[in-house]
């Protein structure tokens, strides 16, 4: 989130939403994170981190609720995040996970490799690449 463009309340809400996502096994926490991030987007539409974290939350929601339709919505936010800031490894990891969930394995591999180019120590990208290899 860009500090110069957000209020202290928005910063706190963003941090709170991030705190809810590690408990992704709890659907209520994920729902709260989604609601918080959607509200933040009203003031931070051009924030790559907010878009990326909303994509992450929607991906978790899709997995928890077994609603694959949320993958497409999550992908829109992740793609928007990448358009805003293509230099963040985590954004490409998220895109890789979403492409993988959608069965787009070559595209997923491309995103995981891009994440590794940006940050070779990104464990999630390494795991994503390995998972892609298992599926194929």
Short mmCIF file of N, CA, C and O in Angstrom, two decimals:
data_model
loop_
_atom_site.label_atom_id
_atom_site.label_comp_id
_atom_site.label_asym_id
_atom_site.label_seq_id
_atom_site.Cartn_x
_atom_site.Cartn_y
_atom_site.Cartn_z
N UNK A 1 0.84 -1.17 0.00
CA UNK A 1 0.00 0.00 0.00
C UNK A 1 0.88 1.23 0.00
O UNK A 1 1.90 1.25 0.68
N UNK A 2 0.56 2.24 -0.74
CA UNK A 2 1.36 3.46 -0.79
C UNK A 2 1.01 4.35 0.38
O UNK A 2 -0.11 4.86 0.48
N UNK A 3 1.97 4.55 1.27
CA UNK A 3 1.72 5.31 2.49
C UNK A 3 1.29 6.74 2.19
O UNK A 3 0.44 7.29 2.89
N UNK A 4 1.86 7.33 1.13
CA UNK A 4 1.53 8.72 0.85
C UNK A 4 0.10 8.90 0.37
O UNK A 4 -0.44 9.98 0.41
N UNK A 5 -0.54 7.80 -0.09
CA UNK A 5 -1.89 7.91 -0.62
C UNK A 5 -2.95 7.29 0.29
O UNK A 5 -4.08 7.16 -0.10
N UNK A 6 -2.56 6.88 1.46
CA UNK A 6 -3.54 6.22 2.30
C UNK A 6 -3.54 6.81 3.70
O UNK A 6 -2.54 7.35 4.16
N UNK A 7 -4.66 6.70 4.33
CA UNK A 7 -4.79 7.19 5.68
C UNK A 7 -4.25 6.16 6.66
O UNK A 7 -4.04 4.99 6.32
N UNK A 8 -4.06 6.58 7.89
CA UNK A 8 -3.62 5.66 8.93
C UNK A 8 -4.65 4.55 9.12
O UNK A 8 -4.30 3.39 9.33
N UNK A 9 -5.93 4.89 9.01
CA UNK A 9 -6.99 3.89 9.15
C UNK A 9 -6.90 2.85 8.03
O UNK A 9 -7.08 1.65 8.28
N UNK A 10 -6.62 3.30 6.81
CA UNK A 10 -6.46 2.37 5.69
C UNK A 10 -5.25 1.47 5.91
O UNK A 10 -5.31 0.27 5.65
N UNK A 11 -4.16 2.04 6.39
CA UNK A 11 -2.95 1.24 6.67
C UNK A 11 -3.27 0.17 7.72
O UNK A 11 -2.89 -0.98 7.56
N UNK A 12 -3.98 0.57 8.77
CA UNK A 12 -4.33 -0.38 9.82
C UNK A 12 -5.25 -1.48 9.30
O UNK A 12 -5.10 -2.65 9.65
N UNK A 13 -6.22 -1.11 8.46
CA UNK A 13 -7.14 -2.09 7.88
C UNK A 13 -6.37 -3.07 7.00
O UNK A 13 -6.65 -4.28 7.01
N UNK A 14 -5.41 -2.58 6.24
CA UNK A 14 -4.61 -3.43 5.38
C UNK A 14 -3.81 -4.44 6.21
O UNK A 14 -3.81 -5.64 5.92
N UNK A 15 -3.18 -3.96 7.26
CA UNK A 15 -2.40 -4.84 8.13
C UNK A 15 -3.32 -5.86 8.80
O UNK A 15 -2.97 -7.04 8.92
N UNK A 16 -4.50 -5.44 9.20
CA UNK A 16 -5.46 -6.37 9.82
C UNK A 16 -5.86 -7.46 8.82
O UNK A 16 -5.91 -8.64 9.16
N UNK A 17 -6.14 -7.06 7.58
CA UNK A 17 -6.52 -8.05 6.55
C UNK A 17 -5.39 -9.05 6.32
O UNK A 17 -5.64 -10.25 6.21
N UNK A 18 -4.15 -8.56 6.27
CA UNK A 18 -3.01 -9.47 6.09
C UNK A 18 -2.90 -10.45 7.25
O UNK A 18 -2.56 -11.60 7.07
N UNK A 19 -3.22 -9.98 8.44
CA UNK A 19 -3.17 -10.83 9.62
C UNK A 19 -4.21 -11.94 9.60
O UNK A 19 -4.02 -12.99 10.21
N UNK A 20 -5.30 -11.72 8.89
CA UNK A 20 -6.36 -12.72 8.81
C UNK A 20 -6.02 -13.84 7.82
O UNK A 20 -6.50 -14.95 7.95
N UNK A 21 -5.20 -13.53 6.82
CA UNK A 21 -4.95 -14.51 5.75
C UNK A 21 -4.11 -15.71 6.15
O UNK A 21 -4.33 -16.79 5.62
N UNK A 22 -3.16 -15.59 7.08
CA UNK A 22 -2.44 -16.81 7.46
C UNK A 22 -3.35 -17.88 8.08
O UNK A 22 -3.02 -19.05 8.10
N UNK A 23 -4.51 -17.46 8.57
CA UNK A 23 -5.47 -18.41 9.12
C UNK A 23 -6.47 -18.81 8.03
O UNK A 23 -7.68 -18.86 8.25
N UNK A 24 -5.94 -19.12 6.87
CA UNK A 24 -6.78 -19.39 5.70
C UNK A 24 -7.65 -20.64 5.84
O UNK A 24 -8.50 -20.88 5.02
N UNK A 25 -7.45 -21.39 6.89
CA UNK A 25 -8.32 -22.56 7.12
C UNK A 25 -9.64 -22.14 7.76
O UNK A 25 -10.57 -22.92 7.83
N UNK A 26 -9.70 -20.91 8.19
CA UNK A 26 -10.89 -20.36 8.84
C UNK A 26 -11.62 -19.47 7.83
O UNK A 26 -11.17 -18.37 7.53
N UNK A 27 -12.74 -19.95 7.31
CA UNK A 27 -13.45 -19.23 6.25
C UNK A 27 -13.92 -17.85 6.72
O UNK A 27 -13.94 -16.90 5.94
N UNK A 28 -14.28 -17.73 7.99
CA UNK A 28 -14.73 -16.43 8.51
C UNK A 28 -13.60 -15.40 8.45
O UNK A 28 -13.84 -14.25 8.12
N UNK A 29 -12.39 -15.82 8.75
CA UNK A 29 -11.25 -14.91 8.67
C UNK A 29 -11.01 -14.47 7.24
O UNK A 29 -10.75 -13.29 6.97
N UNK A 30 -11.12 -15.40 6.31
CA UNK A 30 -10.93 -15.08 4.90
C UNK A 30 -12.03 -14.12 4.43
O UNK A 30 -11.75 -13.15 3.72
N UNK A 31 -13.26 -14.37 4.84
CA UNK A 31 -14.37 -13.48 4.48
C UNK A 31 -14.14 -12.07 5.01
O UNK A 31 -14.40 -11.08 4.31
N UNK A 32 -13.64 -11.97 6.24
CA UNK A 32 -13.35 -10.65 6.82
C UNK A 32 -12.23 -9.95 6.05
O UNK A 32 -12.29 -8.76 5.79
N UNK A 33 -11.21 -10.73 5.68
CA UNK A 33 -10.11 -10.15 4.90
C UNK A 33 -10.62 -9.66 3.55
O UNK A 33 -10.26 -8.55 3.12
N UNK A 34 -11.46 -10.44 2.89
CA UNK A 34 -12.02 -10.02 1.60
C UNK A 34 -12.82 -8.73 1.76
O UNK A 34 -12.64 -7.78 0.99
N UNK A 35 -13.68 -8.68 2.75
CA UNK A 35 -14.51 -7.48 2.96
C UNK A 35 -13.63 -6.26 3.24
O UNK A 35 -13.87 -5.17 2.70
N UNK A 36 -12.60 -6.44 4.04
CA UNK A 36 -11.70 -5.32 4.37
C UNK A 36 -10.95 -4.85 3.13
O UNK A 36 -10.86 -3.65 2.86
N UNK A 37 -10.42 -5.79 2.36
CA UNK A 37 -9.65 -5.42 1.17
C UNK A 37 -10.54 -4.79 0.09
O UNK A 37 -10.12 -3.84 -0.58
N UNK A 38 -11.76 -5.29 -0.07
CA UNK A 38 -12.68 -4.68 -1.04
C UNK A 38 -13.00 -3.24 -0.63
O UNK A 38 -13.08 -2.36 -1.49
N UNK A 39 -13.17 -3.02 0.65
CA UNK A 39 -13.43 -1.67 1.14
C UNK A 39 -12.22 -0.76 0.90
O UNK A 39 -12.36 0.39 0.50
N UNK A 40 -11.02 -1.30 1.11
CA UNK A 40 -9.81 -0.53 0.87
C UNK A 40 -9.66 -0.14 -0.59
O UNK A 40 -9.13 0.92 -0.91
N UNK A 41 -10.12 -1.00 -1.48
CA UNK A 41 -9.99 -0.71 -2.91
C UNK A 41 -10.73 0.56 -3.32
O UNK A 41 -10.39 1.16 -4.34
N UNK A 42 -11.71 0.95 -2.55
CA UNK A 42 -12.43 2.18 -2.85
C UNK A 42 -11.48 3.37 -2.87
O UNK A 42 -11.62 4.28 -3.69
N UNK A 43 -10.49 3.36 -1.97
CA UNK A 43 -9.52 4.45 -1.89
C UNK A 43 -8.16 4.08 -2.48
O UNK A 43 -7.32 4.94 -2.67
N UNK A 44 -7.95 2.80 -2.73
CA UNK A 44 -6.62 2.34 -3.16
C UNK A 44 -6.72 1.46 -4.40
O UNK A 44 -6.06 0.43 -4.50
N UNK A 45 -7.53 1.88 -5.34
CA UNK A 45 -7.74 1.10 -6.56
C UNK A 45 -6.43 0.84 -7.30
O UNK A 45 -6.25 -0.20 -7.91
N UNK A 46 -5.51 1.78 -7.22
CA UNK A 46 -4.24 1.66 -7.93
C UNK A 46 -3.11 1.13 -7.05
O UNK A 46 -1.93 1.38 -7.32
N UNK A 47 -3.47 0.39 -6.03
CA UNK A 47 -2.47 -0.21 -5.14
C UNK A 47 -2.24 -1.66 -5.54
O UNK A 47 -3.14 -2.50 -5.42
N UNK A 48 -1.05 -1.95 -6.04
CA UNK A 48 -0.73 -3.33 -6.40
C UNK A 48 -0.83 -4.27 -5.19
O UNK A 48 -1.42 -5.36 -5.32
N UNK A 49 -0.32 -3.89 -4.02
CA UNK A 49 -0.43 -4.80 -2.88
C UNK A 49 -1.88 -5.10 -2.48
O UNK A 49 -2.20 -6.25 -2.15
N UNK A 50 -2.76 -4.12 -2.50
CA UNK A 50 -4.15 -4.37 -2.13
C UNK A 50 -4.81 -5.30 -3.14
O UNK A 50 -5.49 -6.26 -2.77
N UNK A 51 -4.59 -5.05 -4.42
CA UNK A 51 -5.14 -5.93 -5.46
C UNK A 51 -4.58 -7.35 -5.32
O UNK A 51 -5.32 -8.33 -5.42
N UNK A 52 -3.29 -7.47 -5.07
CA UNK A 52 -2.66 -8.79 -4.94
C UNK A 52 -3.19 -9.54 -3.72
O UNK A 52 -3.43 -10.75 -3.79
N UNK A 53 -3.36 -8.84 -2.61
CA UNK A 53 -3.84 -9.52 -1.41
C UNK A 53 -5.31 -9.91 -1.53
O UNK A 53 -5.74 -10.94 -1.01
N UNK A 54 -6.09 -9.11 -2.26
CA UNK A 54 -7.48 -9.48 -2.50
C UNK A 54 -7.52 -10.73 -3.38
O UNK A 54 -8.33 -11.64 -3.15
N UNK A 55 -6.65 -10.81 -4.36
CA UNK A 55 -6.55 -12.02 -5.19
C UNK A 55 -6.21 -13.23 -4.32
O UNK A 55 -6.80 -14.30 -4.47
N UNK A 56 -5.28 -13.04 -3.41
CA UNK A 56 -4.88 -14.12 -2.49
C UNK A 56 -6.07 -14.57 -1.65
O UNK A 56 -6.33 -15.77 -1.52
N UNK A 57 -6.79 -13.62 -1.09
CA UNK A 57 -7.94 -13.94 -0.24
C UNK A 57 -9.02 -14.67 -1.03
O UNK A 57 -9.60 -15.64 -0.55
N UNK A 58 -9.27 -14.23 -2.26
CA UNK A 58 -10.28 -14.89 -3.08
C UNK A 58 -9.85 -16.31 -3.49
O UNK A 58 -10.68 -17.21 -3.57
N UNK A 59 -8.56 -16.49 -3.71
CA UNK A 59 -8.05 -17.83 -4.00
C UNK A 59 -8.29 -18.75 -2.80
O UNK A 59 -8.79 -19.87 -2.96
N UNK A 60 -7.97 -18.27 -1.61
CA UNK A 60 -8.21 -19.06 -0.40
C UNK A 60 -9.69 -19.37 -0.24
O UNK A 60 -10.07 -20.48 0.09
N UNK A 61 -10.54 -18.37 -0.48
CA UNK A 61 -11.99 -18.56 -0.37
C UNK A 61 -12.45 -19.63 -1.36
O UNK A 61 -13.26 -20.49 -1.02
N UNK A 62 -11.93 -19.59 -2.57
CA UNK A 62 -12.27 -20.58 -3.59
C UNK A 62 -11.92 -21.99 -3.12
O UNK A 62 -12.70 -22.93 -3.29
N UNK A 63 -10.76 -22.12 -2.52
CA UNK A 63 -10.31 -23.43 -2.05
C UNK A 63 -11.14 -23.91 -0.86
O UNK A 63 -11.50 -25.08 -0.78
N UNK A 64 -11.43 -23.01 0.08
CA UNK A 64 -12.18 -23.38 1.27
C UNK A 64 -13.64 -23.72 0.96
O UNK A 64 -14.20 -24.64 1.54
N UNK A 65 -14.24 -22.95 0.08
CA UNK A 65 -15.66 -23.12 -0.20
C UNK A 65 -15.93 -24.03 -1.40
O UNK A 65 -17.08 -24.27 -1.74
N UNK A 66 -14.85 -24.47 -2.03
CA UNK A 66 -14.96 -25.30 -3.24
C UNK A 66 -15.80 -24.60 -4.31
O UNK A 66 -16.69 -25.20 -4.90
N UNK A 67 -15.49 -23.31 -4.49
CA UNK A 67 -16.17 -22.50 -5.50
C UNK A 67 -15.15 -22.04 -6.54
O UNK A 67 -14.58 -20.97 -6.42
N UNK A 68 -14.92 -22.86 -7.56
CA UNK A 68 -13.90 -22.51 -8.54
C UNK A 68 -14.20 -21.22 -9.31
O UNK A 68 -13.30 -20.62 -9.88
N UNK A 69 -15.45 -20.78 -9.30
CA UNK A 69 -15.79 -19.54 -9.99
C UNK A 69 -15.06 -18.33 -9.43
O UNK A 69 -14.89 -17.32 -10.11
N UNK A 70 -14.62 -18.41 -8.19
CA UNK A 70 -13.89 -17.30 -7.58
C UNK A 70 -12.49 -17.14 -8.17
O UNK A 70 -11.88 -16.09 -8.04
N UNK A 71 -11.99 -18.19 -8.83
CA UNK A 71 -10.65 -18.13 -9.44
C UNK A 71 -10.60 -17.02 -10.48
O UNK A 71 -9.64 -16.26 -10.55
N UNK A 72 -11.64 -16.92 -11.29
CA UNK A 72 -11.67 -15.89 -12.33
C UNK A 72 -11.66 -14.50 -11.71
O UNK A 72 -10.93 -13.62 -12.17
N UNK A 73 -12.44 -14.30 -10.67
CA UNK A 73 -12.46 -12.99 -9.99
C UNK A 73 -11.09 -12.69 -9.38
O UNK A 73 -10.58 -11.57 -9.52
N UNK A 74 -10.50 -13.67 -8.73
CA UNK A 74 -9.18 -13.49 -8.13
C UNK A 74 -8.14 -13.15 -9.19
O UNK A 74 -7.27 -12.29 -8.99
N UNK A 75 -8.25 -13.80 -10.35
CA UNK A 75 -7.31 -13.56 -11.44
C UNK A 75 -7.37 -12.11 -11.92
O UNK A 75 -6.34 -11.50 -12.21
N UNK A 76 -8.56 -11.55 -11.97
CA UNK A 76 -8.69 -10.15 -12.39
C UNK A 76 -7.91 -9.22 -11.46
O UNK A 76 -7.21 -8.31 -11.93
N UNK A 77 -8.00 -9.47 -10.16
CA UNK A 77 -7.27 -8.63 -9.20
C UNK A 77 -5.76 -8.86 -9.30
O UNK A 77 -4.98 -7.90 -9.21
N UNK A 78 -5.35 -10.10 -9.48
CA UNK A 78 -3.92 -10.39 -9.60
C UNK A 78 -3.34 -9.78 -10.88
O UNK A 78 -2.23 -9.23 -10.86
N UNK A 79 -4.09 -9.85 -11.96
CA UNK A 79 -3.63 -9.24 -13.21
C UNK A 79 -3.54 -7.73 -13.06
O UNK A 79 -2.61 -7.10 -13.57
N UNK A 80 -4.49 -7.15 -12.38
CA UNK A 80 -4.46 -5.70 -12.13
C UNK A 80 -3.22 -5.34 -11.30
O UNK A 80 -2.54 -4.37 -11.59
N UNK A 81 -2.92 -6.15 -10.29
CA UNK A 81 -1.74 -5.91 -9.47
C UNK A 81 -0.47 -5.95 -10.33
O UNK A 81 0.41 -5.10 -10.19
N UNK A 82 -0.40 -6.93 -11.23
CA UNK A 82 0.78 -7.05 -12.11
C UNK A 82 0.88 -5.85 -13.07
O UNK A 82 1.98 -5.39 -13.36
N UNK A 83 -0.26 -5.37 -13.54
CA UNK A 83 -0.25 -4.18 -14.41
C UNK A 83 0.29 -2.97 -13.65
O UNK A 83 1.00 -2.14 -14.21
N UNK A 84 -0.05 -2.88 -12.37
CA UNK A 84 0.37 -1.74 -11.56
C UNK A 84 1.83 -1.83 -11.13
O UNK A 84 2.52 -0.82 -11.03
N UNK A 85 2.31 -3.04 -10.87
CA UNK A 85 3.69 -3.24 -10.42
C UNK A 85 4.15 -4.64 -10.78
O UNK A 85 3.90 -5.59 -10.04
N UNK A 86 4.81 -4.75 -11.90
CA UNK A 86 5.26 -6.04 -12.42
C UNK A 86 6.52 -6.55 -11.71
O UNK A 86 6.99 -7.64 -11.98
N UNK A 87 7.05 -5.77 -10.79
CA UNK A 87 8.33 -6.12 -10.17
C UNK A 87 8.20 -6.89 -8.85
O UNK A 87 9.21 -7.22 -8.24
N UNK A 88 6.99 -7.18 -8.42
CA UNK A 88 6.82 -7.88 -7.15
C UNK A 88 6.68 -9.38 -7.37
O UNK A 88 5.73 -9.85 -8.02
N UNK A 89 7.60 -10.11 -6.81
CA UNK A 89 7.62 -11.57 -6.95
C UNK A 89 6.31 -12.20 -6.48
O UNK A 89 5.77 -13.10 -7.13
N UNK A 90 5.78 -11.73 -5.35
CA UNK A 90 4.57 -12.33 -4.79
C UNK A 90 3.38 -12.24 -5.75
O UNK A 90 2.55 -13.14 -5.80
N UNK A 91 3.31 -11.18 -6.52
CA UNK A 91 2.22 -11.03 -7.48
C UNK A 91 2.29 -12.15 -8.53
O UNK A 91 1.28 -12.75 -8.89
N UNK A 92 3.49 -12.46 -8.97
CA UNK A 92 3.65 -13.52 -9.97
C UNK A 92 3.40 -14.90 -9.37
O UNK A 92 2.88 -15.79 -10.05
N UNK A 93 3.74 -15.08 -8.10
CA UNK A 93 3.39 -16.32 -7.42
C UNK A 93 1.87 -16.48 -7.40
O UNK A 93 1.34 -17.54 -7.72
N UNK A 94 1.18 -15.41 -7.05
CA UNK A 94 -0.28 -15.47 -6.99
C UNK A 94 -0.86 -15.79 -8.36
O UNK A 94 -1.75 -16.62 -8.50
N UNK A 95 -0.35 -15.11 -9.40
CA UNK A 95 -0.82 -15.41 -10.75
C UNK A 95 -0.53 -16.86 -11.12
O UNK A 95 -1.37 -17.53 -11.74
N UNK A 96 0.63 -17.37 -10.73
CA UNK A 96 0.95 -18.77 -11.00
C UNK A 96 -0.02 -19.72 -10.31
O UNK A 96 -0.48 -20.68 -10.91
N UNK A 97 -0.34 -19.43 -9.06
CA UNK A 97 -1.28 -20.27 -8.33
C UNK A 97 -2.66 -20.24 -8.99
O UNK A 97 -3.33 -21.27 -9.10
N UNK A 98 -3.07 -19.07 -9.42
CA UNK A 98 -4.38 -18.93 -10.05
C UNK A 98 -4.42 -19.62 -11.42
O UNK A 98 -5.40 -20.29 -11.75
N UNK A 99 -3.36 -19.47 -12.19
CA UNK A 99 -3.30 -20.14 -13.50
C UNK A 99 -3.29 -21.66 -13.30
O UNK A 99 -3.92 -22.40 -14.05
N UNK A 100 -2.58 -22.11 -12.29
CA UNK A 100 -2.54 -23.53 -11.97
C UNK A 100 -3.94 -24.02 -11.60
O UNK A 100 -4.38 -25.06 -12.09
N UNK A 101 -4.64 -23.29 -10.76
CA UNK A 101 -5.99 -23.67 -10.33
C UNK A 101 -6.97 -23.69 -11.51
O UNK A 101 -7.92 -24.46 -11.51
N UNK A 102 -6.70 -22.87 -12.52
CA UNK A 102 -7.56 -22.81 -13.71
C UNK A 102 -7.14 -23.83 -14.76
O UNK A 102 -7.74 -23.90 -15.84
N UNK A 103 -6.10 -24.63 -14.47
CA UNK A 103 -5.66 -25.63 -15.42
C UNK A 103 -4.79 -25.08 -16.53
O UNK A 103 -4.53 -25.78 -17.52
N UNK A 104 -4.32 -23.87 -16.37
CA UNK A 104 -3.46 -23.24 -17.39
C UNK A 104 -2.00 -23.43 -17.00
O UNK A 104 -1.32 -22.48 -16.60
N UNK A 105 -1.51 -24.65 -17.10
CA UNK A 105 -0.22 -25.03 -16.55
C UNK A 105 0.97 -24.32 -17.21
O UNK A 105 1.88 -23.88 -16.49
N UNK A 106 1.03 -24.19 -18.54
CA UNK A 106 2.17 -23.45 -19.12
C UNK A 106 2.21 -21.99 -18.64
O UNK A 106 3.29 -21.46 -18.37
N UNK A 107 1.04 -21.37 -18.52
CA UNK A 107 0.99 -19.98 -18.03
C UNK A 107 1.41 -19.92 -16.56
O UNK A 107 2.07 -18.98 -16.14
N UNK A 108 1.00 -20.93 -15.79
CA UNK A 108 1.39 -20.98 -14.37
C UNK A 108 2.91 -21.09 -14.27
O UNK A 108 3.53 -20.37 -13.48
N UNK A 109 3.50 -21.97 -15.06
CA UNK A 109 4.95 -22.13 -15.02
C UNK A 109 5.65 -20.81 -15.36
O UNK A 109 6.63 -20.43 -14.71
N UNK A 110 5.15 -20.12 -16.37
CA UNK A 110 5.73 -18.82 -16.75
C UNK A 110 5.71 -17.85 -15.56
O UNK A 110 6.70 -17.17 -15.29
N UNK A 111 4.59 -17.80 -14.86
CA UNK A 111 4.48 -16.87 -13.72
C UNK A 111 5.41 -17.26 -12.58
O UNK A 111 6.06 -16.41 -11.97
N UNK A 112 5.50 -18.56 -12.29
CA UNK A 112 6.40 -19.01 -11.22
C UNK A 112 7.86 -18.71 -11.58
O UNK A 112 8.64 -18.28 -10.73
N UNK A 113 8.20 -18.91 -12.83
CA UNK A 113 9.58 -18.62 -13.26
C UNK A 113 9.86 -17.11 -13.18
O UNK A 113 10.95 -16.71 -12.79
N UNK A 114 8.87 -16.32 -13.53
CA UNK A 114 9.04 -14.86 -13.42
C UNK A 114 9.24 -14.47 -11.95
O UNK A 114 10.09 -13.63 -11.63
N UNK A 115 8.49 -15.08 -11.05
CA UNK A 115 8.65 -14.80 -9.62
C UNK A 115 10.06 -15.16 -9.16
O UNK A 115 10.68 -14.41 -8.40
N UNK A 116 10.58 -16.27 -9.65
CA UNK A 116 11.94 -16.68 -9.28
C UNK A 116 12.99 -15.75 -9.86
O UNK A 116 14.02 -15.50 -9.24
N UNK A 117 12.74 -15.22 -11.07
CA UNK A 117 13.67 -14.25 -11.65
C UNK A 117 13.75 -13.01 -10.77
O UNK A 117 14.82 -12.44 -10.59
N UNK A 118 12.61 -12.62 -10.24
CA UNK A 118 12.57 -11.41 -9.41
C UNK A 118 13.15 -11.65 -8.03
O UNK A 118 13.74 -10.75 -7.44
N UNK A 119 12.95 -12.86 -7.52
CA UNK A 119 13.44 -13.17 -6.17
C UNK A 119 13.70 -14.67 -6.10
O UNK A 119 12.78 -15.45 -5.84
N UNK A 120 14.94 -15.05 -6.33
CA UNK A 120 15.28 -16.47 -6.44
C UNK A 120 15.02 -17.25 -5.16
O UNK A 120 14.88 -18.47 -5.20
N UNK A 121 14.91 -16.58 -4.03
CA UNK A 121 14.66 -17.27 -2.76
C UNK A 121 13.18 -17.40 -2.45
O UNK A 121 12.81 -17.74 -1.33
N UNK A 122 12.30 -17.14 -3.42
CA UNK A 122 10.87 -17.20 -3.17
C UNK A 122 10.43 -18.66 -3.11
O UNK A 122 10.27 -19.33 -4.12
N UNK A 123 10.22 -19.13 -1.89
CA UNK A 123 9.87 -20.54 -1.67
C UNK A 123 8.55 -20.90 -2.33
O UNK A 123 8.40 -21.99 -2.88
N UNK A 124 7.58 -19.99 -2.31
CA UNK A 124 6.27 -20.28 -2.90
C UNK A 124 6.40 -20.50 -4.41
O UNK A 124 5.71 -21.35 -4.98
N UNK A 125 7.26 -19.76 -5.06
CA UNK A 125 7.45 -19.94 -6.50
C UNK A 125 8.11 -21.29 -6.77
O UNK A 125 7.75 -21.99 -7.73
N UNK A 126 9.07 -21.69 -5.94
CA UNK A 126 9.70 -23.00 -6.11
C UNK A 126 8.69 -24.11 -5.91
O UNK A 126 8.66 -25.08 -6.67
N UNK A 127 7.84 -23.99 -4.91
CA UNK A 127 6.80 -24.99 -4.67
C UNK A 127 5.82 -25.02 -5.84
O UNK A 127 5.43 -26.08 -6.31
N UNK A 128 5.42 -23.84 -6.33
CA UNK A 128 4.49 -23.78 -7.46
C UNK A 128 5.05 -24.44 -8.69
O UNK A 128 4.35 -25.17 -9.39
N UNK A 129 6.32 -24.24 -8.96
CA UNK A 129 6.95 -24.87 -10.11
C UNK A 129 6.96 -26.39 -9.93
O UNK A 129 6.66 -27.14 -10.86
N UNK A 130 7.24 -26.85 -8.73
CA UNK A 130 7.26 -28.29 -8.46
C UNK A 130 5.86 -28.88 -8.59
O UNK A 130 5.68 -29.96 -9.16
N UNK A 131 4.85 -28.19 -8.09
CA UNK A 131 3.47 -28.68 -8.20
C UNK A 131 3.05 -28.76 -9.66
O UNK A 131 2.38 -29.69 -10.07
N UNK A 132 3.45 -27.79 -10.44
CA UNK A 132 3.11 -27.78 -11.86
C UNK A 132 3.71 -29.01 -12.53
O UNK A 132 3.09 -29.69 -13.32
N UNK A 133 4.95 -29.35 -12.15
CA UNK A 133 5.62 -30.53 -12.73
C UNK A 133 4.89 -31.82 -12.35
O UNK A 133 4.81 -32.73 -13.15
N UNK A 134 4.36 -31.89 -11.13
CA UNK A 134 3.62 -33.07 -10.70
C UNK A 134 2.34 -33.26 -11.50
O UNK A 134 1.95 -34.37 -11.81
N UNK A 135 1.67 -32.15 -11.83
CA UNK A 135 0.40 -32.21 -12.57
C UNK A 135 0.64 -32.65 -13.99
O UNK A 135 -0.13 -33.42 -14.55
N UNK A 136 1.72 -32.18 -14.60
CA UNK A 136 1.99 -32.48 -15.99
C UNK A 136 2.62 -33.82 -16.06
O UNK A 136 2.42 -34.79 -16.42
#
